[in-house]
mmCIF file of C-alpha atoms in Angstrom:
data_model
loop_
_atom_site.group_PDB
_atom_site.id
_atom_site.type_symbol
_atom_site.label_atom_id
_atom_site.label_comp_id
_atom_site.label_asym_id
_atom_site.label_seq_id
_atom_site.Cartn_x
_atom_site.Cartn_y
_atom_site.Cartn_z
ATOM 1 C CA MET A 1 75.479 156.832 146.114
ATOM 2 C CA GLN A 2 79.193 156.406 145.486
ATOM 3 C CA TYR A 3 80.552 153.573 143.374
ATOM 4 C CA LYS A 4 83.607 151.701 144.561
ATOM 5 C CA ARG A 5 86.657 152.483 142.456
ATOM 6 C CA CYS A 6 89.377 150.217 141.150
ATOM 7 C CA LYS A 7 92.459 150.837 143.318
ATOM 8 C CA VAL A 8 94.759 150.768 140.298
ATOM 9 C CA CYS A 9 93.011 152.770 137.544
ATOM 10 C CA GLY A 10 90.318 154.607 139.545
ATOM 11 C CA VAL A 11 87.451 153.627 137.204
ATOM 12 C CA PRO A 12 84.246 152.577 139.039
ATOM 13 C CA LYS A 13 84.182 148.804 139.464
ATOM 14 C CA MET A 14 80.612 148.801 138.156
ATOM 15 C CA VAL A 15 81.942 149.822 134.727
ATOM 16 C CA SER A 16 84.013 146.658 134.372
ATOM 17 C CA ARG A 17 81.182 144.547 135.766
ATOM 18 C CA MET A 18 78.709 145.841 133.179
ATOM 19 C CA ASN A 19 80.966 146.303 130.108
ATOM 20 C CA ARG A 20 83.330 143.981 128.317
ATOM 21 C CA TRP A 21 85.825 145.413 125.817
ATOM 22 C CA MET A 22 86.233 142.888 122.997
ATOM 23 C CA SER A 23 89.110 142.350 120.572
ATOM 24 C CA ASN A 24 86.834 143.074 117.575
ATOM 25 C CA GLY A 25 86.352 146.799 118.267
ATOM 26 C CA THR A 26 83.115 146.485 120.243
ATOM 27 C CA ILE A 27 82.065 146.872 123.850
ATOM 28 C CA VAL A 28 79.347 144.422 124.889
ATOM 29 C CA SER A 29 77.173 143.980 127.943
ATOM 30 C CA ARG A 30 78.314 141.244 130.275
ATOM 31 C CA GLY A 31 74.641 140.446 130.877
ATOM 32 C CA ASP A 32 73.992 139.731 127.174
ATOM 33 C CA GLN A 33 76.813 139.884 124.648
ATOM 34 C CA ARG A 34 74.415 140.731 121.806
ATOM 35 C CA ILE A 35 74.009 144.173 123.392
ATOM 36 C CA ARG A 36 76.596 146.704 122.244
ATOM 37 C CA GLN A 37 77.741 149.608 124.360
ATOM 38 C CA VAL A 38 79.399 152.773 123.052
ATOM 39 C CA PHE A 39 80.796 156.049 124.365
ATOM 40 C CA PHE A 40 79.673 159.221 122.582
ATOM 41 C CA GLU A 41 79.114 162.924 123.244
ATOM 42 C CA ALA A 42 75.915 163.558 125.205
ATOM 43 C CA ASP A 43 74.697 166.298 122.883
ATOM 44 C CA LEU A 44 75.362 164.409 119.617
ATOM 45 C CA LEU A 45 71.819 163.059 119.156
ATOM 46 C CA PRO A 46 70.067 166.286 120.241
ATOM 47 C CA GLU A 47 72.266 168.267 117.847
ATOM 48 C CA LEU A 48 71.610 165.828 115.007
ATOM 49 C CA ARG A 49 67.873 166.093 115.684
ATOM 50 C CA ARG A 50 68.119 169.898 115.529
ATOM 51 C CA ARG A 51 70.122 169.894 112.283
ATOM 52 C CA ILE A 52 67.764 167.539 110.498
ATOM 53 C CA SER A 53 64.658 169.375 111.708
ATOM 54 C CA GLU A 54 66.078 172.701 110.529
ATOM 55 C CA GLY A 55 67.406 171.279 107.267
ATOM 56 C CA LEU A 56 64.098 169.683 106.327
ATOM 57 C CA GLY A 57 61.853 172.371 107.769
ATOM 58 C CA PHE A 58 59.861 170.125 110.111
ATOM 59 C CA PRO A 59 60.562 168.351 113.433
ATOM 60 C CA VAL A 60 61.790 164.749 113.513
ATOM 61 C CA ASN A 61 61.571 164.353 117.297
ATOM 62 C CA ARG A 62 59.195 161.392 117.091
ATOM 63 C CA ILE A 63 61.650 159.243 115.144
ATOM 64 C CA PHE A 64 64.384 159.899 117.712
ATOM 65 C CA TYR A 65 61.998 159.262 120.610
ATOM 66 C CA GLU A 66 60.680 155.954 119.295
ATOM 67 C CA ALA A 67 64.147 154.706 118.332
ATOM 68 C CA GLN A 68 65.467 155.447 121.821
ATOM 69 C CA ARG A 69 62.367 153.973 123.463
ATOM 70 C CA ASN A 70 62.650 150.668 121.592
ATOM 71 C CA ALA A 71 66.405 150.349 121.952
ATOM 72 C CA THR A 72 66.162 150.859 125.715
ATOM 73 C CA ARG A 73 63.240 148.447 126.052
ATOM 74 C CA ILE A 74 65.119 145.673 124.263
ATOM 75 C CA VAL A 75 68.363 146.259 126.172
ATOM 76 C CA ILE A 76 66.635 146.283 129.564
ATOM 77 C CA ALA A 77 64.498 143.259 128.683
ATOM 78 C CA ALA A 78 67.680 141.345 127.859
ATOM 79 C CA LEU A 79 69.247 142.313 131.191
ATOM 80 C CA LEU A 80 66.110 141.194 133.057
ATOM 81 C CA LYS A 81 65.660 137.954 131.142
ATOM 82 C CA THR A 82 67.174 135.359 133.500
ATOM 83 C CA HIS A 83 64.722 132.854 134.960
ATOM 84 C CA VAL A 84 65.498 133.955 138.521
ATOM 85 C CA ILE A 85 64.850 137.622 137.782
ATOM 86 C CA LYS A 86 61.747 136.806 135.748
ATOM 87 C CA ALA A 87 60.337 134.844 138.667
ATOM 88 C CA THR A 88 60.966 137.614 141.199
ATOM 89 C CA LEU A 89 59.469 140.264 138.930
ATOM 90 C CA ARG A 90 56.133 138.474 139.108
ATOM 91 C CA ILE A 91 55.989 139.549 142.766
ATOM 92 C CA PRO A 92 54.977 143.253 142.810
ATOM 93 C CA PRO A 93 57.038 144.324 145.871
ATOM 94 C CA LEU A 94 60.184 142.857 144.319
ATOM 95 C CA LYS A 95 59.772 145.039 141.229
ATOM 96 C CA GLN A 96 61.115 147.851 143.404
ATOM 97 C CA GLY A 97 64.522 146.224 143.045
ATOM 98 C CA ALA A 98 64.308 146.566 139.275
ATOM 99 C CA VAL A 99 63.371 150.236 139.670
ATOM 100 C CA ARG A 100 66.457 150.818 141.831
ATOM 101 C CA PHE A 101 68.484 149.072 139.127
ATOM 102 C CA PHE A 102 67.114 151.559 136.578
ATOM 103 C CA ASN A 103 68.269 154.449 138.763
ATOM 104 C CA ASN A 104 71.723 152.890 139.057
ATOM 105 C CA MET A 105 71.877 152.491 135.289
ATOM 106 C CA ALA A 106 71.099 156.187 134.824
ATOM 107 C CA TRP A 107 73.930 157.161 137.149
ATOM 108 C CA MET A 108 76.423 154.760 135.591
ATOM 109 C CA THR A 109 75.627 155.635 131.964
ATOM 110 C CA GLY A 110 75.727 159.396 132.583
ATOM 111 C CA THR A 111 72.149 160.014 131.429
ATOM 112 C CA ALA A 112 70.826 161.531 134.699
ATOM 113 C CA HIS A 113 70.801 161.382 138.468
ATOM 114 C CA SER A 114 67.481 159.723 139.200
ATOM 115 C CA ARG A 115 65.565 158.911 142.398
ATOM 116 C CA THR A 116 62.219 157.153 142.651
ATOM 117 C CA VAL A 117 59.444 159.247 144.193
ATOM 118 C CA GLU A 118 56.547 156.853 143.703
ATOM 119 C CA TYR A 119 55.992 153.558 141.935
ATOM 120 C CA HIS A 120 52.835 151.480 141.550
ATOM 121 C CA GLY A 121 53.476 148.412 139.430
ATOM 122 C CA GLY A 122 51.242 148.113 136.398
ATOM 123 C CA LYS A 123 49.958 151.678 136.812
ATOM 124 C CA PHE A 124 52.474 154.523 137.057
ATOM 125 C CA GLY A 125 55.778 155.722 138.451
ATOM 126 C CA VAL A 126 57.347 159.098 139.272
ATOM 127 C CA ALA A 127 61.074 159.888 139.380
ATOM 128 C CA ARG A 128 62.950 163.012 140.451
ATOM 129 C CA MET A 129 65.883 163.813 138.178
ATOM 130 C CA CYS A 130 68.730 166.236 137.942
ATOM 131 C CA ASN A 131 70.964 166.676 134.898
ATOM 132 C CA PRO A 132 68.761 164.689 132.507
ATOM 133 C CA TRP A 133 70.692 164.171 129.281
ATOM 134 C CA ASP A 134 67.861 165.461 127.048
ATOM 135 C CA LEU A 135 64.240 165.763 128.168
ATOM 136 C CA ASP A 136 62.706 164.039 125.162
ATOM 137 C CA LEU A 137 65.298 161.283 124.880
ATOM 138 C CA MET A 138 65.479 160.785 128.649
ATOM 139 C CA ALA A 139 61.702 160.272 128.726
ATOM 140 C CA ALA A 140 62.096 157.698 125.959
ATOM 141 C CA VAL A 141 64.766 155.894 128.001
ATOM 142 C CA VAL A 142 62.545 155.673 131.080
ATOM 143 C CA VAL A 143 59.452 154.654 129.090
ATOM 144 C CA GLY A 144 61.447 151.921 127.330
ATOM 145 C CA ALA A 145 62.863 150.613 130.610
ATOM 146 C CA PHE A 146 59.444 150.408 132.260
ATOM 147 C CA GLU A 147 57.901 148.799 129.186
ATOM 148 C CA ALA A 148 60.501 146.041 129.565
ATOM 149 C CA LEU A 149 59.541 145.673 133.220
ATOM 150 C CA GLU A 150 55.756 145.916 132.868
ATOM 151 C CA GLY A 151 55.255 144.324 129.461
ATOM 152 C CA LYS A 152 52.825 147.152 128.598
ATOM 153 C CA PRO A 153 53.089 150.403 126.598
ATOM 154 C CA LEU A 154 53.591 153.613 128.583
ATOM 155 C CA ARG A 155 53.558 157.375 128.069
ATOM 156 C CA SER A 156 55.466 160.112 129.886
ATOM 157 C CA PHE A 157 55.051 163.639 131.310
ATOM 158 C CA TRP A 158 57.701 166.119 132.531
ATOM 159 C CA LYS A 159 57.263 168.743 135.252
ATOM 160 C CA LYS A 160 59.902 171.315 136.221
ATOM 161 C CA ASP A 161 60.460 171.482 139.988
ATOM 162 C CA GLY A 162 63.048 174.091 140.916
ATOM 163 C CA ASP A 163 66.442 172.989 139.615
ATOM 164 C CA GLU A 164 65.182 169.439 139.115
ATOM 165 C CA TYR A 165 62.539 167.628 137.091
ATOM 166 C CA LEU A 166 59.754 165.202 137.883
ATOM 167 C CA LEU A 167 59.079 162.542 135.263
ATOM 168 C CA ARG A 168 55.856 160.563 135.423
ATOM 169 C CA VAL A 169 55.327 157.451 133.303
ATOM 170 C CA GLU A 170 51.989 155.675 133.175
ATOM 171 C CA VAL A 171 50.471 152.690 131.418
ATOM 172 C CA THR A 172 48.574 153.528 128.246
ATOM 173 C CA GLU A 173 46.595 151.676 125.602
ATOM 174 C CA ALA A 174 49.010 151.263 122.693
ATOM 175 C CA LYS A 175 52.177 152.527 121.030
ATOM 176 C CA PRO A 176 52.182 154.317 117.662
ATOM 177 C CA GLU A 177 52.681 152.345 114.457
ATOM 178 C CA LEU A 178 56.089 153.957 113.991
ATOM 179 C CA SER A 179 57.324 152.277 117.163
ATOM 180 C CA ALA A 180 56.569 148.837 115.780
ATOM 181 C CA ARG A 181 58.923 149.499 112.827
ATOM 182 C CA LEU A 182 61.827 150.615 114.968
ATOM 183 C CA GLU A 183 62.896 147.221 116.236
ATOM 184 C CA VAL A 184 66.488 146.411 117.140
ATOM 185 C CA GLU A 185 68.395 143.953 114.977
ATOM 186 C CA TYR A 186 71.470 142.021 116.069
ATOM 187 C CA PRO A 187 73.890 142.040 113.122
ATOM 188 C CA PRO A 188 76.632 139.401 113.170
ATOM 189 C CA LEU A 189 79.932 140.581 114.609
ATOM 190 C CA LYS A 190 83.259 139.650 113.086
ATOM 191 C CA ASP A 191 86.148 138.428 115.204
ATOM 192 C CA GLY A 192 89.180 140.637 115.675
ATOM 193 C CA ASP A 193 92.640 140.674 117.199
ATOM 194 C CA TYR A 194 92.896 144.152 118.700
ATOM 195 C CA ARG A 195 94.649 144.308 122.060
ATOM 196 C CA HIS A 196 93.796 146.999 124.576
ATOM 197 C CA HIS A 197 96.328 148.135 127.161
ATOM 198 C CA ARG A 198 94.299 147.058 130.173
ATOM 199 C CA CYS A 199 94.243 147.720 133.898
ATOM 200 C CA PRO A 200 95.871 144.681 135.545
ATOM 201 C CA ARG A 201 93.250 144.679 138.299
ATOM 202 C CA CYS A 202 89.806 145.355 136.766
ATOM 203 C CA GLY A 203 90.566 144.787 133.071
ATOM 204 C CA VAL A 204 89.202 148.021 131.566
ATOM 205 C CA PRO A 205 91.380 149.750 128.954
ATOM 206 C CA LEU A 206 93.675 152.167 130.760
ATOM 207 C CA ASP A 207 92.956 154.882 128.202
ATOM 208 C CA ILE A 208 89.398 155.108 129.564
ATOM 209 C CA ARG A 209 90.798 156.736 132.724
ATOM 210 C CA HIS A 210 90.209 160.161 131.192
ATOM 211 C CA MET A 211 86.495 159.585 131.861
ATOM 212 C CA GLU A 212 85.248 160.794 135.240
ATOM 213 C CA TRP A 213 82.058 159.250 136.627
ATOM 214 C CA ARG A 214 80.211 161.727 138.867
ATOM 215 C CA GLU A 215 77.455 159.438 140.032
ATOM 216 C CA ASP A 216 76.040 161.935 142.557
ATOM 217 C CA GLU A 217 75.347 164.223 139.593
ATOM 218 C CA GLY A 218 74.481 161.566 136.998
ATOM 219 C CA LEU A 219 77.347 162.695 134.749
ATOM 220 C CA ILE A 220 80.307 161.236 132.878
ATOM 221 C CA ILE A 221 82.876 163.902 131.984
ATOM 222 C CA ASP A 222 85.777 163.620 129.568
ATOM 223 C CA LYS A 223 88.336 165.364 131.784
ATOM 224 C CA ARG A 224 90.649 166.202 128.883
ATOM 225 C CA ARG A 225 87.951 168.168 127.097
ATOM 226 C CA GLY A 226 85.502 169.138 129.848
ATOM 227 C CA ILE A 227 82.498 167.743 127.958
ATOM 228 C CA ARG A 228 79.706 165.379 128.938
ATOM 229 C CA MET A 229 79.762 161.832 127.589
ATOM 230 C CA LEU A 230 77.380 158.882 127.672
ATOM 231 C CA ASN A 231 78.260 155.205 128.122
ATOM 232 C CA TRP A 232 75.165 154.026 126.296
ATOM 233 C CA GLU A 233 73.662 151.189 124.277
ATOM 234 C CA GLY A 234 74.889 151.013 120.703
ATOM 235 C CA PHE A 235 71.582 150.525 118.873
ATOM 236 C CA THR A 236 69.923 153.942 118.939
ATOM 237 C CA LEU A 237 72.306 155.536 116.443
ATOM 238 C CA SER A 238 71.738 152.862 113.798
ATOM 239 C CA LEU A 239 67.976 152.768 114.454
ATOM 240 C CA VAL A 240 67.689 156.522 114.072
ATOM 241 C CA THR A 241 69.687 156.649 110.845
ATOM 242 C CA ARG A 242 67.840 153.673 109.368
ATOM 243 C CA GLU A 243 64.429 155.206 109.971
ATOM 244 C CA LEU A 244 65.469 158.729 108.957
ATOM 245 C CA VAL A 245 66.644 157.488 105.564
ATOM 246 C CA ARG A 246 63.544 155.307 105.182
ATOM 247 C CA GLU A 247 61.144 158.119 106.042
ATOM 248 C CA LEU A 248 62.919 161.149 104.615
ATOM 249 C CA GLY A 249 65.135 159.832 101.841
ATOM 250 C CA ASP A 250 68.820 160.116 101.014
ATOM 251 C CA GLU A 251 68.846 163.888 101.561
ATOM 252 C CA VAL A 252 69.355 163.301 105.301
ATOM 253 C CA ILE A 253 72.550 161.287 104.764
ATOM 254 C CA PRO A 254 74.906 164.291 104.348
ATOM 255 C CA ILE A 255 73.312 165.943 107.401
ATOM 256 C CA ILE A 256 74.084 162.862 109.521
ATOM 257 C CA VAL A 257 77.617 162.503 108.138
ATOM 258 C CA ASP A 258 78.405 166.192 108.615
ATOM 259 C CA ALA A 259 77.100 166.213 112.190
ATOM 260 C CA GLU A 260 79.482 163.409 113.160
ATOM 261 C CA ARG A 261 82.266 165.007 111.092
ATOM 262 C CA ASP A 262 81.933 168.270 113.040
ATOM 263 C CA TYR A 263 81.797 166.564 116.434
ATOM 264 C CA THR A 264 84.833 164.442 115.652
ATOM 265 C CA LYS A 265 86.813 167.429 114.348
ATOM 266 C CA LYS A 266 86.105 169.302 117.577
ATOM 267 C CA MET A 267 87.259 166.263 119.570
ATOM 268 C CA LEU A 268 90.493 166.018 117.565
ATOM 269 C CA GLU A 269 91.152 169.743 118.007
ATOM 270 C CA ASP A 270 90.605 169.431 121.764
ATOM 271 C CA LEU A 271 93.056 166.507 121.895
ATOM 272 C CA GLY A 272 95.665 168.257 119.750
ATOM 273 C CA LEU A 273 95.346 165.672 116.965
ATOM 274 C CA ILE A 274 95.264 168.138 114.071
ATOM 275 C CA GLY A 275 97.930 168.599 111.427
ATOM 276 C CA SER A 276 100.846 166.349 110.516
ATOM 277 C CA SER A 277 103.937 166.159 108.353
ATOM 278 C CA ASP A 278 104.598 163.419 105.842
ATOM 279 C CA GLU A 279 106.712 161.683 108.485
ATOM 280 C CA THR A 280 104.078 161.747 111.236
ATOM 281 C CA ARG A 281 100.918 161.254 109.155
ATOM 282 C CA GLY A 282 100.841 157.486 109.658
ATOM 283 C CA ASP A 283 101.318 157.767 113.420
ATOM 284 C CA LEU A 284 98.563 160.363 113.663
ATOM 285 C CA LEU A 285 96.168 158.175 111.703
ATOM 286 C CA GLN A 286 96.886 155.151 113.882
ATOM 287 C CA GLU A 287 96.355 157.201 117.040
ATOM 288 C CA MET A 288 92.997 158.410 115.760
ATOM 289 C CA LEU A 289 91.919 154.937 114.628
ATOM 290 C CA SER A 290 92.748 153.554 118.088
ATOM 291 C CA LEU A 291 89.896 155.675 119.472
ATOM 292 C CA LEU A 292 87.367 153.494 117.641
ATOM 293 C CA PRO A 293 87.751 150.281 119.704
ATOM 294 C CA LEU A 294 88.270 152.292 122.901
ATOM 295 C CA TYR A 295 84.778 153.762 122.521
ATOM 296 C CA GLY A 296 83.263 150.547 121.112
ATOM 297 C CA LEU A 297 82.724 152.061 117.651
ATOM 298 C CA GLY A 298 84.375 149.357 115.522
ATOM 299 C CA LEU A 299 87.801 148.201 114.361
ATOM 300 C CA ALA A 300 89.884 149.455 111.427
ATOM 301 C CA THR A 301 91.363 146.250 110.025
ATOM 302 C CA ASP A 302 93.311 147.622 107.062
ATOM 303 C CA VAL A 303 94.436 150.997 105.700
ATOM 304 C CA GLU A 304 95.760 152.110 102.319
ATOM 305 C CA TYR A 305 97.120 155.606 101.801
ATOM 306 C CA THR A 306 98.436 156.843 98.459
ATOM 307 C CA SER A 307 100.705 159.760 97.700
ATOM 308 C CA GLY A 308 97.836 161.360 95.794
ATOM 309 C CA GLY A 309 95.967 161.886 99.043
ATOM 310 C CA VAL A 310 93.491 159.005 98.710
ATOM 311 C CA LEU A 311 92.769 157.055 101.875
ATOM 312 C CA ARG A 312 90.917 153.741 102.077
ATOM 313 C CA VAL A 313 89.970 152.274 105.432
ATOM 314 C CA TRP A 314 88.304 148.917 106.030
ATOM 315 C CA VAL A 315 86.212 148.842 109.214
ATOM 316 C CA ASP A 316 84.649 145.814 110.878
ATOM 317 C CA ASN A 317 81.665 146.049 113.233
ATOM 318 C CA ALA A 318 81.015 149.759 112.691
ATOM 319 C CA TYR A 319 78.446 151.106 115.158
ATOM 320 C CA SER A 320 76.790 152.937 112.249
ATOM 321 C CA ASP A 321 77.916 153.161 108.630
ATOM 322 C CA LEU A 322 76.859 156.810 108.357
ATOM 323 C CA PHE A 323 78.369 157.973 111.640
ATOM 324 C CA MET A 324 81.580 156.109 110.828
ATOM 325 C CA ALA A 325 81.737 157.935 107.490
ATOM 326 C CA GLY A 326 81.607 161.271 109.291
ATOM 327 C CA ARG A 327 84.219 160.215 111.824
ATOM 328 C CA LEU A 328 86.674 158.998 109.197
ATOM 329 C CA ALA A 329 86.116 162.171 107.155
ATOM 330 C CA ALA A 330 87.210 164.160 110.207
ATOM 331 C CA PHE A 331 90.293 161.934 110.575
ATOM 332 C CA TYR A 332 91.221 162.641 106.954
ATOM 333 C CA GLU A 333 90.751 166.379 107.383
ATOM 334 C CA ALA A 334 92.901 166.338 110.529
ATOM 335 C CA MET A 335 95.760 164.866 108.492
ATOM 336 C CA GLU A 336 95.344 166.717 105.226
ATOM 337 C CA GLY A 337 93.861 170.038 106.248
ATOM 338 C CA LYS A 338 91.353 169.676 103.395
ATOM 339 C CA ARG A 339 87.658 168.879 103.447
ATOM 340 C CA ALA A 340 87.064 165.215 102.635
ATOM 341 C CA ARG A 341 84.715 163.511 100.259
ATOM 342 C CA VAL A 342 83.783 160.089 101.606
ATOM 343 C CA ASP A 343 82.170 157.089 99.914
ATOM 344 C CA TRP A 344 81.583 153.651 101.355
ATOM 345 C CA SER A 345 80.372 150.192 100.443
ATOM 346 C CA GLU A 346 79.830 146.893 102.227
ATOM 347 C CA THR A 347 82.553 144.330 101.563
ATOM 348 C CA GLY A 348 80.966 141.532 103.574
ATOM 349 C CA PRO A 349 78.871 140.911 106.691
ATOM 350 C CA SER A 350 79.706 143.632 109.252
ATOM 351 C CA SER A 351 82.560 144.947 107.096
ATOM 352 C CA VAL A 352 82.610 148.281 105.249
ATOM 353 C CA SER A 353 85.204 149.919 103.005
ATOM 354 C CA TYR A 354 85.513 153.728 103.183
ATOM 355 C CA LEU A 355 87.209 155.749 100.445
ATOM 356 C CA LEU A 356 88.286 159.298 101.292
ATOM 357 C CA ALA A 357 89.814 162.019 99.157
ATOM 358 C CA ALA A 358 89.961 165.820 99.060
ATOM 359 C CA GLU A 359 86.842 167.487 97.641
#
């Protein structure tokens, strides 16, 4: 399948039909504006899972799986909630249309190239996939999507088949107790006045043109850096961090912050946004902060920078307080060339103040 492209910016038209870039630093789903969308590196969550498992000495896969499963279920349920769609989904043959929609979502979000092999409503389904984002998390995505469709808990099984994979999901008795705790919340979003430089035809920010959608491969590639990206729902990151801290304590916080710090530093190095003089420091900071609303991560509303090397940034609608701390730490280090210490505190609903200084 090939998506139709905008004739001006070249971005698939489906992207502008599914996503809406807001003036408050968020990207929301046009189907339900409570649902946030973000862009992030495809291997960020798998790498965070690895770091935490190694740092603590035991695997934390289940927390990641259940967070992704629930976030996907709630997002898909919201997209399927209209009365017309609900009515058609009561007719078993018409559920095939929802399954095709799931495949299209995988292609568009860069999580996999997926094709349905077999589907029996209320019982099981089998999909053939190439380039799945991460086997464990991809299974959680598919299970969550089908739980939204079927209204029943499911389980999953992978099978390697040459260069591709077969994923089978089937109805089961119940979900684990952990899953019940990992429910999505819809925090209030503050208004904002950020203005994107948009395509005059389809309305997406023109800076998103560096993303290349390869729908026949199920990939989104940042062409400037040659890395895989996801255009994904914005709840999993906060769900994962919330449950990790709840289950494992504050010792996981620096692991989460440092993982995002390292990923952001690599991104800034790839983009040539490292190092500045006193005269260019402000411009560099503004360029880096402009990446936040472009990727749906939040909006920096105010900045204070002192000659002593202390930076304070106020952020509205952060996608995750902990991930934002790591990202801003990397911004500071790009300017100062020194490792940053970062502290943060809430200053109001959906507003956080970050204080950064050299360690």
